[in-house]
Amino acid sequence: MSALVRRIESIVPRKAEAFGGKAKNLAALARAGFPVPAAFALAASAADDFFAGALDEADRPDRLVAAPASQLTPERLASLAARVREAPIPAAVRSGLADALRALLADGATAVAVRSSSTREDQEGESAAGLHQSVLGVRTEAELFDAARTCWASALAPSALAYHRNAARRGEQGAGLGIVVQAMVPADVAGAMFTVNPLSGDPGELVVNASWGLGCAVMDGRVSPDTFRVDKTSGWVRDRVLGDKTIAVRWDAARGLTDVPVPEEDRERACLDEATLEALVTLGLRIEDHFDDARDVEWALAGGTLYILQARPVTALATPPRKRRGRRRRSARERARLVWSNVNVGEALPGVATPLTWSILSEFSERGFRRAFGAVGCSVPKDAELVASFRGRIYLNMTEFMEIASQVPGLRPRTLLALAGGGEVERLETEVEPRGSTRFLMRLPVTVARYARENLGLTDRVERFEKSFGEERGRLTAIDFRVLSSSGLDRVLLRVERLLDDSGQVMLNVYGNLMGTLVLLRSMLSVVSAAEADRIERDLLSGLADVESAAPGLALFHIAETARAEPEARAKIAESDPRTLRVTDLPAGPTRRAMERFLTAYGYRGAREAEIGEPRWSEDPALPFATLRAHLGREATERPVDVERRQRQIRDAAQRELERRLPGPTKLAARHLLSLVQRFTRLRERLRSHVIKVLGLYRAVARDASRRLLVAEPGAGRDAAFYLSVEELHAFLRGESGALAPLVRRRRLQLERDRALPEPPDTFVGFPPPVPAPAPGQDGLVGLAAMSGRVRGRARVLLDPADAGLLEAGEILVAPYADVGWSPLFLVAAAVVTDLGGPLSHAAVVAREYGVPTVVNVKVGTRLIRSGDELEVDGAAGTVRIVARA
């Protein structure tokens, strides 16, 4: 056999550079005894000899990498690739490849896979996965030689040359292109396994993708595979999502590779049983231990036997996995009993989060919750898991929350859930293990003193913060990011991170005060009037005249009044599609000037505004224009000043009712407590708007970083920075990352898959069910009362803010959530119904400000109700009834 070709297990990994990264990793696996199919490796020098005979010197890949980009036209590269696919292969290379094929067929292989193995591929710092081609189902010498030429021709692809050009700019040496010839496994099931969650970077979680047939359908994104997320410590399957698995790529000697439709019954069942999944996870952990780093493993199952096809390093992770903070060692039984909920947090960040948003807000939330618990004197274990992602959605670990809160004497899960919303109350009441209150009580004098000190100067502290915040935000927004170097943009990102941390500290201080005073208020109400406590509490919090979150909706009402007196502007708004209308389309005049002022003041807001990947009103003003059109579609029967007066009367009546029920000496204390609750509610909404402004700065940085990444790696596509974590974004801007395009492409596919999945339940135990429960068939829904009032009217179901123009004045808005970005529509709607949300949600606060009857957390409203149905909404009882179907 030619010296250019070696059996894979005969290659010493530390001396394998000549054969490429894929060959090196396979050699390490084979020599360690892992179940690797028989294989041979062809040295990269064979490709150099081949190119020397097939192409002119200026046309060889190593010279093209250094050539000006203007010379690398698609036509030229296609012509060169065609010449490569027709060129003769040197005799020594042909002989070595033919010997390898004969040996593999003699060992029992029915066909082989021919895989590229670049010397810059599957390395610790960069994987270059998918950069060069592979060919499956090779059986003859002629097919083998054609496959080798196909692999070599892939070095002339624009994506490959761009990748190597970037590497050359970083000072890296040129790359060679070896080949691996491997016995092909006729897989019954195959897929990929990551020994660290590749999306979140969680080192405690192993992720398996699996589908019927060969794994190429999974790698190419042609099927939606089954996905299993496994806790590495306990082996507990945290989540399992069944993919559609509509096709399977099969191999047989007669027909070769074929796409075969998967029977309906196999699409609807998992393609891995528990024993096979456990064996696969065990193999993955062994591979990770062997290499001492996180691995991306391709595997196949044939005839009941597992095979490892390759195991490359997982690159572009935010932090080396072994250095990340560990989680508590819960047993599988313990983890299966955890209660997860997104009732409140799901309204703040509804739907699937982009990786950038998740990396920022999960850390922000976790750090904030720890600070909040610490502020009231509760100790939080370092390994506590407070926040997690399921199918791309954010969830809170309610079991962990309640265990921590149990340190406060007398504070029960039922009380906290009544404030924040959430289910499984009885389970949490009975199964949460109290942590004991001794340490809490010992720290109580210090906690009380600190609480008093912080709140004594809270007003001054907030004023100082808002002054410095405004100055720093002004400085940051004045920067033209386009003229900055990448390192300069990285420094801007650091400043934005500090601004978010500062904002979070002040906001969470206020939020903790709000929760504390609300607990006291609720306790007082339950004593004086248990039956009416919820209703009195809602009324006491109505009509807070200067709630920040309500300001955009009120401003749009007044702009609509301006437009009524300006016929041309009114006609333009009424007759245009809100999705395409822009401020510059309006005729010059008062309405246009008012909208310009509106976007200057509130353009940082938007629907799903906590999602950094979503456009703001300043970029896409469709919802504000839809709101104006709806206002202009009817004459206003009640002005905002009238609403404010009515809501203030409701609040004053509730306060008088409360004081009538209280003994004389406690009336003054009740007034003071109510004043604090109202003050902290206003402050929370005001400070949350600052957090949203900071997220807008993150978005601006990410958009400019995406522009830079598109230039560096065209294969990454537009908006690529939103598919990186913030740590990975820093690494890119500092020039410390490898190729990011493969990682971005993988995350795009995962995001789209998560979006296509049905919403998991808002509260579940253990992990979400593979298939959500069907919507109930009844005509009544029960949620949480957010704003009193009874309304009967026609439903308008809106799943996307882009459809806001469909809402007509006087209809009942039914939406999956309703964050502040949706709130201008509240003044148009007769009532509001949402699937998510709690009594303290921002939607509930704005609804009470506007006096719009509102029911939140009905869970399946958007699935059960159809546009045009006649509804009866009782905001006091928290019920929604379908009176008549459309």
XYZ file of N, CA and C in Angstrom, residues 9 26 135 158 163 251 571 754 844 854:
30
model
N -6.072 3.487 12.662
C -5.576 3.175 14.004
C -4.055 3.137 14.071
N -10.322 10.715 14.547
C -10.694 9.311 14.377
C -9.592 8.380 14.854
N -18.574 12.369 0.371
C -19.355 11.580 -0.583
C -19.651 10.231 0.052
N -16.331 29.206 -2.839
C -16.164 30.554 -2.260
C -16.146 30.547 -0.741
N -13.086 31.390 4.195
C -12.675 30.900 5.519
C -11.152 30.920 5.646
N -29.574 3.022 2.817
C -28.572 2.469 1.915
C -28.824 0.981 1.713
N -56.294 60.836 6.209
C -56.546 59.950 5.070
C -55.352 59.022 4.813
N -37.420 25.408 17.061
C -38.089 25.722 18.329
C -39.327 26.569 18.089
N -50.905 43.918 33.089
C -51.900 44.176 34.126
C -51.783 45.603 34.653
N -59.495 43.313 31.885
C -58.415 42.446 31.416
C -58.361 41.158 32.234
